[in-house]
Tab-separated table of C-alpha atoms in Angstrom:
chain	number	residue	atom	x	y	z
X	12	MET	CA	-112.576	-25.457	-26.751
X	13	THR	CA	-112.750	-28.309	-29.259
X	14	ILE	CA	-110.274	-29.441	-31.864
X	15	SER	CA	-112.602	-28.379	-34.652
X	16	ASP	CA	-112.243	-24.752	-33.587
X	17	HIS	CA	-109.068	-24.312	-35.646
X	18	PRO	CA	-108.377	-27.373	-37.808
X	19	GLU	CA	-106.597	-25.123	-40.295
X	20	LEU	CA	-103.699	-24.696	-37.844
X	21	THR	CA	-101.554	-27.594	-38.960
X	22	THR	CA	-97.928	-26.708	-38.159
X	23	VAL	CA	-95.897	-25.389	-35.246
X	24	ARG	CA	-95.491	-22.159	-37.195
X	25	ASP	CA	-99.293	-21.864	-37.497
X	26	LEU	CA	-99.759	-22.378	-33.776
X	27	ILE	CA	-97.148	-19.775	-32.882
X	28	ARG	CA	-98.665	-17.217	-35.230
X	29	TYR	CA	-102.085	-17.871	-33.753
X	30	GLY	CA	-100.775	-17.710	-30.204
X	31	VAL	CA	-99.012	-14.380	-30.706
X	32	SER	CA	-102.182	-12.905	-32.166
X	33	ARG	CA	-104.309	-14.346	-29.367
X	34	LEU	CA	-102.075	-13.038	-26.573
X	35	ASN	CA	-101.852	-9.602	-28.173
X	36	ALA	CA	-105.594	-9.422	-28.766
X	37	GLY	CA	-106.214	-10.584	-25.223
X	38	GLN	CA	-103.936	-7.821	-23.881
X	39	VAL	CA	-102.250	-10.098	-21.396
X	40	THR	CA	-99.526	-8.751	-19.125
X	41	PHE	CA	-96.032	-10.194	-19.353
X	42	GLY	CA	-93.189	-10.245	-16.847
X	43	HIS	CA	-93.057	-13.818	-15.593
X	44	GLY	CA	-90.268	-15.138	-17.768
X	45	SER	CA	-90.863	-13.182	-20.954
X	46	ASP	CA	-91.745	-9.623	-21.875
X	47	ASN	CA	-93.483	-10.109	-25.232
X	48	ALA	CA	-96.082	-12.257	-26.966
X	49	TRP	CA	-93.646	-13.985	-29.325
X	50	ASP	CA	-91.303	-15.350	-26.650
X	51	GLU	CA	-94.171	-16.406	-24.419
X	52	THR	CA	-96.031	-18.156	-27.205
X	53	VAL	CA	-92.919	-19.983	-28.394
X	54	TYR	CA	-92.319	-21.182	-24.848
X	55	LEU	CA	-95.912	-22.364	-24.355
X	56	VAL	CA	-96.039	-24.128	-27.723
X	57	LEU	CA	-92.709	-25.918	-27.305
X	58	HIS	CA	-93.549	-26.953	-23.755
X	59	SER	CA	-96.995	-28.221	-24.739
X	60	LEU	CA	-95.481	-30.291	-27.552
X	61	HIS	CA	-92.725	-31.675	-25.282
X	62	LEU	CA	-90.038	-30.107	-27.441
X	63	PRO	CA	-86.734	-28.611	-26.191
X	64	PRO	CA	-87.348	-25.062	-24.921
X	65	ASP	CA	-84.355	-23.654	-26.800
X	66	THR	CA	-84.832	-25.416	-30.153
X	67	LEU	CA	-87.463	-23.922	-32.438
X	68	ASP	CA	-86.197	-23.703	-36.038
X	69	PRO	CA	-86.092	-27.448	-36.880
X	70	PHE	CA	-89.728	-27.827	-35.819
X	71	LEU	CA	-91.346	-24.700	-37.263
X	72	ASP	CA	-92.885	-26.430	-40.275
X	73	ALA	CA	-93.513	-29.752	-38.588
X	74	HIS	CA	-97.135	-30.872	-38.704
X	75	VAL	CA	-98.946	-31.417	-35.431
X	76	LEU	CA	-101.427	-34.096	-34.508
X	77	ALA	CA	-104.987	-33.108	-33.696
X	78	GLU	CA	-104.526	-33.853	-29.998
X	79	GLU	CA	-101.313	-31.822	-29.969
X	80	ARG	CA	-103.118	-28.867	-31.506
X	81	GLN	CA	-105.830	-29.216	-28.882
X	82	ARG	CA	-103.255	-29.201	-26.100
X	83	VAL	CA	-101.572	-26.044	-27.408
X	84	LEU	CA	-104.838	-24.185	-28.004
X	85	GLU	CA	-106.070	-25.034	-24.523
X	86	VAL	CA	-102.967	-23.670	-22.791
X	87	ILE	CA	-103.034	-20.481	-24.876
X	88	GLU	CA	-106.697	-19.978	-24.084
X	89	ARG	CA	-106.098	-20.491	-20.357
X	90	ARG	CA	-103.286	-17.925	-20.527
X	91	VAL	CA	-105.723	-15.383	-21.967
X	92	GLN	CA	-108.937	-16.208	-20.142
X	93	GLU	CA	-107.537	-16.921	-16.675
X	94	ARG	CA	-104.627	-14.470	-16.876
X	95	LEU	CA	-102.386	-17.106	-15.328
X	96	PRO	CA	-98.639	-16.496	-15.556
X	97	ALA	CA	-97.135	-18.937	-18.027
X	98	PRO	CA	-95.017	-20.706	-15.352
X	99	TYR	CA	-98.170	-21.606	-13.427
X	100	LEU	CA	-99.509	-23.243	-16.569
X	101	THR	CA	-96.346	-25.285	-17.132
X	102	ASN	CA	-95.254	-25.698	-13.487
X	103	GLU	CA	-91.755	-24.604	-14.348
X	104	ALA	CA	-89.698	-21.435	-14.450
X	105	TRP	CA	-86.272	-20.865	-15.936
X	106	LEU	CA	-83.754	-18.631	-14.182
X	107	ARG	CA	-80.227	-18.156	-15.517
X	108	GLY	CA	-80.550	-21.380	-17.484
X	109	HIS	CA	-81.760	-23.413	-14.528
X	110	ARG	CA	-85.183	-25.016	-14.319
X	111	PHE	CA	-87.298	-24.742	-11.167
X	112	TYR	CA	-90.651	-26.240	-10.275
X	113	VAL	CA	-93.277	-23.594	-9.423
X	114	ASP	CA	-96.950	-23.363	-8.635
X	115	ASN	CA	-99.175	-20.749	-7.025
X	116	ARG	CA	-97.707	-21.404	-3.578
X	117	VAL	CA	-94.728	-19.243	-4.576
X	118	ILE	CA	-94.021	-16.191	-6.683
X	119	VAL	CA	-92.529	-16.902	-10.089
X	120	PRO	CA	-88.696	-16.781	-9.926
X	121	ARG	CA	-87.382	-13.667	-11.628
X	122	SER	CA	-85.038	-11.928	-9.183
X	123	PRO	CA	-82.102	-10.054	-10.757
X	124	ILE	CA	-80.063	-11.223	-7.754
X	125	SER	CA	-79.676	-14.416	-9.780
X	126	GLU	CA	-77.496	-12.593	-12.308
X	127	LEU	CA	-75.203	-11.342	-9.556
X	128	LEU	CA	-74.886	-14.895	-8.252
X	129	ASP	CA	-73.687	-15.948	-11.697
X	130	GLU	CA	-70.690	-13.728	-11.010
X	131	GLY	CA	-70.235	-14.956	-7.434
X	132	LEU	CA	-71.154	-11.481	-6.153
X	133	SER	CA	-67.792	-10.257	-7.410
X	134	PRO	CA	-66.051	-8.015	-6.422
X	135	TRP	CA	-67.872	-7.841	-3.095
X	136	LEU	CA	-66.973	-11.444	-2.313
X	137	PRO	CA	-63.441	-11.834	-3.706
X	138	ASP	CA	-63.312	-15.652	-3.804
X	139	PRO	CA	-66.450	-17.801	-4.117
X	140	GLU	CA	-64.582	-20.815	-2.756
X	141	THR	CA	-63.953	-19.135	0.603
X	142	VAL	CA	-67.622	-18.412	1.278
X	143	GLU	CA	-68.760	-20.637	4.154
X	144	ASN	CA	-72.336	-19.644	4.948
X	145	VAL	CA	-75.086	-18.008	2.889
X	146	LEU	CA	-78.595	-17.056	4.003
X	147	ASP	CA	-81.445	-16.669	1.526
X	148	MET	CA	-84.127	-14.781	3.436
X	149	CYS	CA	-87.672	-15.050	1.987
X	150	THR	CA	-86.566	-18.009	-0.109
X	151	GLY	CA	-89.952	-18.807	-1.688
X	152	SER	CA	-89.345	-21.446	-4.359
X	153	GLY	CA	-85.769	-21.860	-3.155
X	154	CYS	CA	-84.365	-20.742	-6.504
X	155	LEU	CA	-81.874	-18.270	-5.057
X	156	ALA	CA	-80.827	-20.753	-2.375
X	157	VAL	CA	-80.089	-23.320	-5.075
X	158	LEU	CA	-78.238	-20.791	-7.235
X	159	SER	CA	-76.245	-19.690	-4.172
X	160	ALA	CA	-75.175	-23.277	-3.527
X	161	LEU	CA	-74.073	-23.564	-7.142
X	162	ALA	CA	-72.231	-20.222	-7.025
X	163	PHE	CA	-70.422	-20.952	-3.759
X	164	PRO	CA	-69.369	-24.609	-4.022
X	165	PHE	CA	-68.138	-25.029	-0.441
X	166	ALA	CA	-70.834	-23.004	1.311
X	167	HIS	CA	-73.756	-24.132	3.429
X	168	VAL	CA	-76.930	-22.292	2.413
X	169	ASP	CA	-79.957	-21.680	4.635
X	170	GLY	CA	-83.278	-20.698	3.080
X	171	VAL	CA	-85.929	-19.065	5.271
X	172	ASP	CA	-89.608	-18.440	4.622
X	173	ILE	CA	-92.704	-17.745	6.699
X	174	SER	CA	-94.829	-19.951	4.426
X	175	SER	CA	-94.738	-23.696	5.013
X	176	SER	CA	-96.375	-24.133	1.598
X	177	ALA	CA	-93.570	-22.200	-0.084
X	178	LEU	CA	-91.004	-24.328	1.717
X	179	GLU	CA	-92.619	-27.460	0.277
X	180	VAL	CA	-91.892	-26.074	-3.191
X	181	ALA	CA	-88.378	-25.088	-2.128
X	182	MET	CA	-87.761	-28.603	-0.803
X	183	HIS	CA	-88.761	-30.008	-4.193
X	184	ASN	CA	-86.258	-27.749	-5.965
X	185	VAL	CA	-83.449	-28.419	-3.512
X	186	GLY	CA	-84.005	-32.122	-4.078
X	187	ALA	CA	-84.070	-31.722	-7.851
X	188	TYR	CA	-80.508	-30.372	-7.653
X	189	ASN	CA	-79.395	-32.978	-5.076
X	190	LEU	CA	-78.482	-30.268	-2.591
X	191	HIS	CA	-80.145	-31.546	0.590
X	192	ASP	CA	-76.718	-31.929	2.197
X	193	ARG	CA	-75.811	-28.276	1.585
X	194	VAL	CA	-79.119	-26.385	1.629
X	195	GLY	CA	-81.232	-26.249	4.777
X	196	LEU	CA	-84.759	-24.848	4.833
X	197	HIS	CA	-86.273	-23.121	7.864
X	198	LEU	CA	-89.774	-21.948	8.755
X	199	SER	CA	-89.475	-18.533	10.361
X	200	ASP	CA	-90.964	-15.051	10.309
X	201	LEU	CA	-87.788	-13.441	8.980
X	202	PHE	CA	-85.108	-13.891	11.679
X	203	ASP	CA	-87.497	-14.502	14.575
X	204	LYS	CA	-87.140	-18.307	14.765
X	205	LEU	CA	-83.872	-18.738	12.894
X	206	ASN	CA	-81.632	-20.669	15.277
X	207	THR	CA	-78.925	-22.119	13.059
X	208	GLY	CA	-76.123	-20.702	15.195
X	209	ARG	CA	-74.348	-19.584	12.047
X	210	LEU	CA	-72.927	-16.240	11.069
X	211	TYR	CA	-73.220	-15.578	7.364
X	212	ASP	CA	-70.755	-14.263	4.814
X	213	VAL	CA	-73.699	-12.983	2.803
X	214	ILE	CA	-77.427	-12.609	3.239
X	215	ILE	CA	-79.448	-12.318	0.049
X	216	CYS	CA	-83.056	-11.267	0.251
X	217	ASN	CA	-85.921	-10.668	-2.151
X	218	PRO	CA	-88.601	-9.677	0.376
X	219	PRO	CA	-92.175	-8.495	-0.114
X	220	TYR	CA	-91.672	-4.842	-1.030
X	221	VAL	CA	-94.594	-3.691	-3.193
X	222	ASN	CA	-96.150	-0.588	-1.680
X	223	GLU	CA	-99.867	-0.418	-0.948
X	224	GLY	CA	-100.709	1.839	-3.888
X	225	SER	CA	-98.881	-0.385	-6.355
X	226	MET	CA	-100.503	-3.496	-4.906
X	227	ALA	CA	-103.905	-2.029	-5.737
X	228	ASP	CA	-102.832	-1.526	-9.361
X	229	LEU	CA	-101.239	-4.926	-9.984
X	230	PRO	CA	-102.278	-6.618	-13.245
X	231	ALA	CA	-104.334	-9.778	-12.964
X	232	GLU	CA	-101.343	-12.042	-13.650
X	233	TYR	CA	-99.561	-10.793	-10.537
X	234	ARG	CA	-102.670	-11.237	-8.412
X	235	HIS	CA	-102.349	-14.991	-8.876
X	236	GLU	CA	-99.106	-14.870	-6.898
X	237	PRO	CA	-99.206	-15.115	-3.088
X	238	HIS	CA	-100.168	-11.764	-1.600
X	239	LEU	CA	-97.899	-12.512	1.347
X	240	ALA	CA	-94.880	-12.661	-0.950
X	241	LEU	CA	-95.535	-9.290	-2.593
X	242	ALA	CA	-97.140	-6.823	-0.180
X	243	GLY	CA	-94.701	-4.645	1.738
X	244	GLY	CA	-97.091	-2.315	3.542
X	245	ASP	CA	-97.903	1.342	2.997
X	246	ASP	CA	-94.456	2.314	1.658
X	247	GLY	CA	-93.242	-1.188	0.830
X	248	MET	CA	-90.672	-1.088	3.603
X	249	ASP	CA	-92.427	-2.932	6.443
X	250	LEU	CA	-90.324	-6.082	6.208
X	251	VAL	CA	-87.231	-4.241	5.006
X	252	ARG	CA	-87.145	-2.317	8.284
X	253	ARG	CA	-87.091	-5.552	10.264
X	254	ILE	CA	-84.503	-7.132	7.982
X	255	LEU	CA	-82.094	-4.218	8.276
X	256	ARG	CA	-82.611	-4.076	12.030
X	257	ASP	CA	-81.856	-7.745	12.665
X	258	ALA	CA	-79.398	-8.682	9.907
X	259	PRO	CA	-76.237	-7.487	11.743
X	260	LYS	CA	-76.730	-10.151	14.422
X	261	PHE	CA	-76.482	-12.845	11.741
X	262	LEU	CA	-73.632	-11.475	9.630
X	263	LYS	CA	-69.912	-12.057	10.010
X	264	PRO	CA	-67.893	-8.898	10.745
X	265	GLU	CA	-67.066	-8.555	7.027
X	266	GLY	CA	-70.440	-9.841	5.905
X	267	ILE	CA	-72.750	-8.205	3.384
X	268	LEU	CA	-76.479	-7.958	2.736
X	269	VAL	CA	-77.754	-7.954	-0.853
X	270	LEU	CA	-81.354	-6.756	-0.972
X	271	GLU	CA	-83.876	-6.444	-3.779
X	272	ILE	CA	-86.446	-3.646	-3.493
X	273	GLY	CA	-87.896	-3.450	-7.004
X	274	HIS	CA	-89.080	0.018	-7.969
X	275	GLU	CA	-89.112	1.272	-4.386
X	276	ARG	CA	-85.814	3.205	-4.275
X	277	SER	CA	-87.516	6.477	-3.367
X	278	HIS	CA	-89.369	4.793	-0.519
X	279	PHE	CA	-86.168	3.107	0.657
X	280	GLU	CA	-84.250	6.377	0.716
X	281	ALA	CA	-87.091	8.105	2.556
X	282	ALA	CA	-87.222	5.324	5.148
X	283	PHE	CA	-83.449	5.077	5.630
X	284	PRO	CA	-82.010	8.542	4.976
X	285	ASP	CA	-78.794	7.806	6.906
X	286	LEU	CA	-77.852	4.728	4.893
X	287	THR	CA	-75.681	4.974	1.789
X	288	PRO	CA	-75.895	1.579	0.094
X	289	VAL	CA	-74.071	0.553	-3.032
X	290	TRP	CA	-76.663	0.290	-5.796
X	291	LEU	CA	-76.055	-2.756	-7.945
X	292	ASP	CA	-77.132	-2.950	-11.567
X	293	SER	CA	-77.888	-6.066	-13.553
X	294	SER	CA	-78.493	-6.315	-17.289
X	295	GLU	CA	-82.241	-6.076	-16.677
X	296	ALA	CA	-82.537	-3.961	-13.532
X	297	SER	CA	-81.264	-0.602	-12.360
X	298	ASP	CA	-81.860	0.932	-8.927
X	299	GLN	CA	-83.547	-2.270	-7.758
X	300	LEU	CA	-80.696	-3.994	-5.918
X	301	LEU	CA	-78.568	-2.664	-3.104
X	302	LEU	CA	-75.672	-3.821	-0.976
X	303	LEU	CA	-74.972	-2.937	2.639
X	304	THR	CA	-72.123	-4.105	4.856
X	305	ARG	CA	-72.558	-5.318	8.395
X	306	GLU	CA	-70.616	-2.273	9.532
X	307	GLN	CA	-73.127	0.034	7.888
X	308	LEU	CA	-76.095	-1.837	9.322
X	309	ALA	CA	-74.683	-1.980	12.838
X	310	SER	CA	-73.726	1.675	13.071
């Protein structure tokens, strides 16, 4: 693409209008930070112009330089042609008002567990200040480990992932929040090589849970994310079975497990007919999060 392609686009407003039209015409799939063409375009334009991500109105009718227009048009075109999730284009994702570095070594942060952490997992954990140890299993970018450390100010947090590449991203994010003294990162296939010696007040986990049929139908944007972080086997429950089997050994007697399973509730209930979890709702998700106590898991 060259600058002369659209010299008539002279303002931020022009670029946003063009971007919305281009994303809609290109039939891109959303779900990595926004769910519509307007929000995604506004984000891409503001980021490309090095403007605050939450301040649009003062700049709408500001004129852009030719090189700025080029930069915006290039990122919009990559979004359409390559079907890259917007956070992979900007190397950042926002979750509950917090910025995290991301690239294609990790899935884009979007877990609704983050909303529950905003509330300190109340009422299931009555006092955030008494929480001593938290485990973030399948930590990926480390976003939930960081948010856990912020939610539980006196807790030590351990993040675990099977991918050394993902842990490199997580290390970057832990460092960005100056949490190296409170957040430890561990390379392990789930619990297999986790030797911290700690028992945890809470284990949070957003594991790979997409069933085989759904994996085959994923839009192109989701196929840019690590397959290892999404695929959960035939019914989506391959890793969940191992997590539920081994979690009791790492939980305190009154400890809890908070697990995300996406749209796999029917598969979960078929796989674990004797379990009666508490289903937790967030503002954006229903029937996707569940809570189990150590007592339930150990029985």
